[in-house]
């Protein structure tokens, strides 16, 4: 495509292009990837630094890939491309881009926008709550393209019904059948275990029902005192019933990596680059929820079998 036909696009970079990065690209002898161009407007969606570098080198044409979509979708694509490769966006760039995407795509879920912008889902949720300019909607479209209503009362009731019919069904099976997320299915299970209804009181009010009285959750059994994790792990590592199965060995490896790696967590935390802290924090919290879900599954098995 002739360079003279191309126009600057709607960049997510608040401070404009980085001239040093342009010079760095112009000095490279290898062929750079094609830039993305909006077919309707001939504006650059992704690759303005590459375009400027090609022009600086005196080239008259550049390889392009065309993008077809609305201006709002073009901006979203530009943000995603800049997050995935090339010169990283700053924290301010990503926050401003997330707020703009919230305004243009209000039905996108917080996690979907977080993935597109490189922010954490909680940061996106905070932006959604703090801005009056974000349109309201009663559903969200997730990263998998599925539409999920914000009021999940119907799905929660279905999960509770399925749990009564098949108490041993996994959370993923329940969630898939009821059309809710595994996290919602887990919340229903926990509410039922502590004697509450499957639907939070706000959802019950929406349906004109009287909220069920709150009951105190049973206090968790205290862990055996004086037994460090490393000692517990050593006992498990010697258990033949775990060591003789592939799944058992995988479980032991996961525990080993967590227990032994805990000693270096302070040093590891100090080594995380500042622009990655929010993403590493979110990923750590997601992992902690996975382990909590795993512990809940084991506790449920123990109760069912009379062990606990």
Coordinates of C-alpha atoms in Angstrom, one line a residue:
X1 CA 0.0 0.0 0.0
X2 CA 1.4 3.5 -0.9
X3 CA 2.4 5.2 2.3
X4 CA 1.0 8.6 1.1
X5 CA -2.5 7.1 1.1
X6 CA -2.4 6.2 4.8
X7 CA -3.5 8.4 7.7
X8 CA -2.7 8.4 11.4
X9 CA -5.2 6.5 13.5
X10 CA -6.9 7.0 16.9
X11 CA -3.9 6.0 19.1
X12 CA -4.4 4.9 22.7
X13 CA -1.1 6.6 23.6
X14 CA -1.8 9.8 25.5
X15 CA 1.6 11.3 24.8
X16 CA 1.7 10.3 21.1
X17 CA 4.3 8.4 19.3
X18 CA 7.7 7.5 20.7
X19 CA 10.4 9.0 18.4
X20 CA 13.2 6.9 19.9
X21 CA 11.2 3.8 19.1
X22 CA 10.7 4.9 15.6
X23 CA 14.5 5.4 15.2
X24 CA 15.0 1.9 16.7
X25 CA 12.7 0.3 14.2
X26 CA 14.2 2.3 11.2
X27 CA 17.6 0.9 12.1
X28 CA 16.4 -2.7 11.9
X29 CA 17.3 -4.7 8.8
X30 CA 14.7 -7.4 9.3
X31 CA 11.3 -7.1 7.7
X32 CA 8.7 -5.8 10.1
X33 CA 5.2 -7.3 10.4
X34 CA 2.4 -5.7 8.3
X35 CA 0.5 -2.8 9.9
X36 CA -3.3 -2.9 10.3
X37 CA -5.4 -0.3 8.4
X38 CA -9.1 0.6 8.6
X39 CA -10.3 -0.3 5.1
X40 CA -13.0 2.4 5.2
X41 CA -10.9 5.3 6.4
X42 CA -7.3 4.3 5.5
X43 CA -6.4 5.2 9.1
X44 CA -3.8 3.1 10.9
X45 CA -5.3 0.8 13.5
X46 CA -2.0 -0.7 14.6
X47 CA 1.6 0.0 13.5
X48 CA 2.0 3.8 13.4
X49 CA 5.6 3.5 14.6
X50 CA 6.3 1.0 11.8
X51 CA 4.7 3.4 9.3
X52 CA 6.9 6.3 10.5
X53 CA 10.0 4.1 10.4
X54 CA 9.3 3.1 6.8
X55 CA 8.8 6.7 5.8
X56 CA 12.0 7.7 7.6
X57 CA 13.9 5.1 5.6
X58 CA 12.5 6.6 2.3
X59 CA 10.2 3.7 1.5
X60 CA 7.2 4.4 -0.6
X61 CA 5.0 1.4 0.2
X62 CA 4.3 -0.8 3.2
X63 CA 2.6 -4.1 3.8
X64 CA -0.8 -3.8 5.4
X65 CA -3.7 -6.0 6.7
X66 CA -7.1 -4.4 6.4
X67 CA -9.5 -4.1 9.4
X68 CA -13.3 -3.9 8.8
X69 CA -15.4 -2.5 11.6
X70 CA -16.7 0.5 13.4
X71 CA -14.4 3.3 14.7
X72 CA -15.1 2.0 18.2
X73 CA -14.1 -1.5 17.3
X74 CA -11.0 -0.1 15.5
X75 CA -9.9 1.6 18.7
X76 CA -10.5 -1.6 20.7
X77 CA -8.4 -3.5 18.2
X78 CA -5.7 -0.9 18.5
X79 CA -5.5 -1.2 22.2
X80 CA -5.5 -5.0 22.1
X81 CA -2.7 -5.0 19.5
X82 CA -0.5 -2.6 21.6
X83 CA -1.0 -4.7 24.7
X84 CA -0.1 -7.9 22.9
X85 CA 3.1 -6.7 21.2
X86 CA 5.4 -3.8 20.5
X87 CA 6.0 -0.8 22.7
X88 CA 4.1 -1.3 26.0
X89 CA 1.3 1.1 26.9
X90 CA 1.7 3.1 30.1
X91 CA -0.6 2.6 33.1
X92 CA -2.3 5.9 32.3
X93 CA -2.7 4.8 28.6
X94 CA -4.4 1.6 29.6
X95 CA -6.6 3.2 32.2
X96 CA -7.8 5.9 29.8
X97 CA -8.3 3.2 27.1
X98 CA -10.4 1.0 29.5
X99 CA -12.6 3.9 30.4
X100 CA -13.2 4.7 26.7
X101 CA -14.0 1.1 25.9
X102 CA -16.4 1.0 28.8
X103 CA -18.3 3.9 27.2
X104 CA -18.3 2.4 23.7
X105 CA -18.7 -1.2 24.7
X106 CA -20.7 -1.1 28.0
X107 CA -21.8 -4.7 27.8
X108 CA -18.3 -6.1 27.7
X109 CA -17.5 -7.9 31.0
X110 CA -14.8 -6.4 33.3
X111 CA -12.6 -9.4 32.6
X112 CA -12.9 -9.1 28.9
X113 CA -11.9 -5.4 29.0
X114 CA -9.1 -6.2 31.4
X115 CA -7.7 -8.7 29.0
X116 CA -7.9 -6.2 26.1
X117 CA -6.3 -3.4 28.0
X118 CA -3.8 -5.2 30.3
X119 CA -5.4 -4.0 33.4
X120 CA -6.8 -6.1 36.3
X121 CA -10.6 -6.9 36.3
X122 CA -11.0 -5.1 39.7
X123 CA -9.4 -2.0 38.2
X124 CA -11.9 -2.1 35.3
X125 CA -14.8 -2.6 37.7
X126 CA -13.7 0.4 39.7
X127 CA -13.6 2.5 36.6
X128 CA -17.1 1.3 35.7
X129 CA -18.4 2.2 39.1
X130 CA -16.7 5.6 39.3
X131 CA -17.8 7.0 35.9
X132 CA -21.3 8.4 35.3
X133 CA -20.6 8.4 31.5
X134 CA -20.6 4.5 31.2
X135 CA -24.1 3.4 30.0
X136 CA -25.9 0.9 32.2
X137 CA -26.8 -2.6 31.0
X138 CA -28.4 -5.6 32.6
X139 CA -26.1 -8.2 31.0
X140 CA -22.4 -8.7 30.2
X141 CA -20.6 -10.4 27.3
X142 CA -17.6 -12.4 28.5
X143 CA -14.3 -13.2 26.9
X144 CA -15.9 -16.4 25.5
X145 CA -18.6 -14.4 23.7
X146 CA -21.4 -15.7 26.0
X147 CA -24.0 -13.3 27.2
X148 CA -24.6 -13.5 31.0
X149 CA -27.4 -11.5 32.8
X150 CA -26.3 -9.5 35.8
X151 CA -29.4 -10.8 37.8
X152 CA -28.6 -14.5 38.0
X153 CA -31.5 -15.4 40.2
X154 CA -33.0 -17.9 37.7
X155 CA -29.7 -19.6 37.1
X156 CA -29.0 -19.8 40.9
X157 CA -32.3 -21.5 41.5
X158 CA -31.5 -23.9 38.7
X159 CA -28.1 -24.7 40.3
X160 CA -29.7 -25.4 43.6
X161 CA -32.2 -27.7 42.0
X162 CA -29.5 -29.6 40.2
X163 CA -27.5 -29.9 43.4
X164 CA -30.5 -31.6 45.1
X165 CA -30.9 -34.0 42.2
X166 CA -27.2 -34.8 41.9
X167 CA -25.2 -33.9 45.0
X168 CA -21.9 -35.3 43.6
X169 CA -22.0 -33.2 40.4
X170 CA -19.0 -31.0 39.8
X171 CA -19.2 -27.3 39.9
X172 CA -18.3 -27.1 36.2
X173 CA -21.1 -29.6 35.3
X174 CA -23.6 -27.6 37.4
X175 CA -22.6 -24.3 35.9
X176 CA -22.7 -25.5 32.3
X177 CA -26.2 -27.1 32.7
X178 CA -27.6 -24.0 34.5
X179 CA -26.0 -21.5 32.3
X180 CA -24.1 -19.7 35.0
X181 CA -20.4 -19.3 35.8
X182 CA -18.5 -21.8 38.0
X183 CA -18.0 -19.0 40.5
X184 CA -21.8 -18.6 40.8
X185 CA -22.3 -22.3 41.2
X186 CA -19.7 -22.3 44.0
X187 CA -21.4 -19.4 45.7
X188 CA -24.8 -21.2 45.6
X189 CA -23.2 -24.3 47.1
X190 CA -21.6 -22.3 49.9
X191 CA -24.9 -20.5 50.6
X192 CA -26.8 -23.8 50.8
X193 CA -24.1 -25.3 53.1
X194 CA -24.5 -22.5 55.6
X195 CA -28.3 -22.7 55.5
X196 CA -29.0 -19.6 53.3
X197 CA -31.1 -19.5 50.2
X198 CA -29.4 -19.8 46.8
X199 CA -30.3 -16.3 45.7
X200 CA -28.8 -13.2 47.5
X201 CA -31.4 -11.1 49.3
X202 CA -31.2 -8.3 46.7
X203 CA -32.2 -10.8 43.9
X204 CA -35.1 -12.0 46.1
X205 CA -36.4 -8.5 46.5
X206 CA -36.3 -8.1 42.8
X207 CA -38.6 -11.0 42.5
X208 CA -40.9 -9.7 45.2
X209 CA -40.0 -12.4 47.8
X210 CA -39.1 -12.0 51.4
X211 CA -35.4 -12.6 52.0
X212 CA -34.6 -15.6 54.0
X213 CA -33.3 -14.9 57.5
X214 CA -29.5 -14.9 57.8
X215 CA -27.9 -17.7 59.7
X216 CA -24.5 -17.7 61.1
X217 CA -22.0 -19.7 59.1
X218 CA -20.4 -22.5 61.0
X219 CA -17.0 -21.7 62.3
X220 CA -14.2 -23.5 60.4
X221 CA -12.4 -26.2 62.2
X222 CA -9.0 -25.0 63.4
X223 CA -6.0 -26.5 61.7
X224 CA -3.8 -28.8 63.8
X225 CA -1.4 -26.4 65.6
X226 CA 2.4 -26.7 65.3
X227 CA 2.5 -28.5 62.0
X228 CA 4.2 -26.4 59.3
X229 CA 3.3 -26.9 55.7
X230 CA 6.7 -28.4 54.8
X231 CA 6.1 -31.2 57.4
X232 CA 2.6 -31.9 56.1
X233 CA 4.0 -32.0 52.5
X234 CA 6.7 -34.5 53.6
X235 CA 4.1 -36.8 55.0
X236 CA 2.0 -36.7 51.8
X237 CA 5.1 -37.2 49.6
X238 CA 5.7 -40.6 51.3
X239 CA 2.1 -41.7 50.9
X240 CA 2.1 -44.6 48.3
X241 CA -1.6 -44.0 47.4
X242 CA -0.7 -40.6 46.0
X243 CA 2.7 -41.5 44.6
X244 CA 1.4 -44.5 42.6
X245 CA -1.1 -42.5 40.5
X246 CA -0.4 -39.8 37.8
X247 CA -3.0 -37.5 39.3
X248 CA -1.6 -38.0 42.8
X249 CA 1.9 -37.2 41.6
X250 CA 0.6 -34.1 39.9
X251 CA -1.1 -33.0 43.1
X252 CA 2.1 -33.5 45.0
X253 CA 4.1 -31.5 42.5
X254 CA 1.7 -28.6 42.8
X255 CA 2.0 -28.6 46.6
X256 CA 5.7 -29.0 46.4
X257 CA 6.1 -26.0 44.1
X258 CA 3.9 -23.8 46.3
X259 CA 5.4 -24.8 49.7
X260 CA 9.0 -24.6 48.7
X261 CA 8.5 -21.5 46.6
X262 CA 6.9 -19.7 49.5
X263 CA 10.3 -19.0 51.0
X264 CA 11.3 -16.8 48.0
X265 CA 8.0 -14.9 47.7
X266 CA 9.4 -11.7 49.3
X267 CA 12.3 -11.6 46.8
X268 CA 10.0 -12.5 43.9
X269 CA 7.5 -9.8 44.9
X270 CA 10.3 -7.2 44.9
X271 CA 11.5 -8.3 41.5
X272 CA 8.1 -7.8 39.7
X273 CA 8.3 -4.8 37.3
X274 CA 6.0 -1.9 38.3
X275 CA 4.0 -2.1 35.1
X276 CA 3.2 -5.8 35.8
X277 CA 2.3 -5.5 39.5
X278 CA -1.5 -5.1 38.9
X279 CA -1.6 -8.1 36.5
X280 CA 0.5 -10.3 38.8
X281 CA -1.7 -9.3 41.7
X282 CA -4.9 -10.2 39.9
X283 CA -3.4 -13.5 38.7
X284 CA -2.3 -14.3 42.3
X285 CA -5.8 -13.7 43.6
X286 CA -7.3 -15.8 40.8
X287 CA -5.0 -18.6 41.8
X288 CA -5.9 -18.3 45.5
X289 CA -9.6 -18.6 44.5
X290 CA -8.8 -21.8 42.6
X291 CA -7.1 -23.3 45.6
X292 CA -10.0 -22.2 47.8
X293 CA -12.5 -23.9 45.5
X294 CA -10.3 -27.0 45.6
X295 CA -10.3 -27.0 49.4
X296 CA -14.1 -26.6 49.4
X297 CA -14.5 -29.6 47.1
X298 CA -12.4 -31.7 49.4
X299 CA -14.3 -30.5 52.5
X300 CA -17.6 -31.5 50.8
X301 CA -16.2 -34.9 50.0
X302 CA -15.1 -35.3 53.6
X303 CA -18.6 -34.4 54.9
X304 CA -20.3 -36.7 52.4
X305 CA -18.1 -39.7 53.4
X306 CA -18.3 -39.0 57.2
X307 CA -14.6 -38.2 57.5
X308 CA -15.3 -34.7 58.8

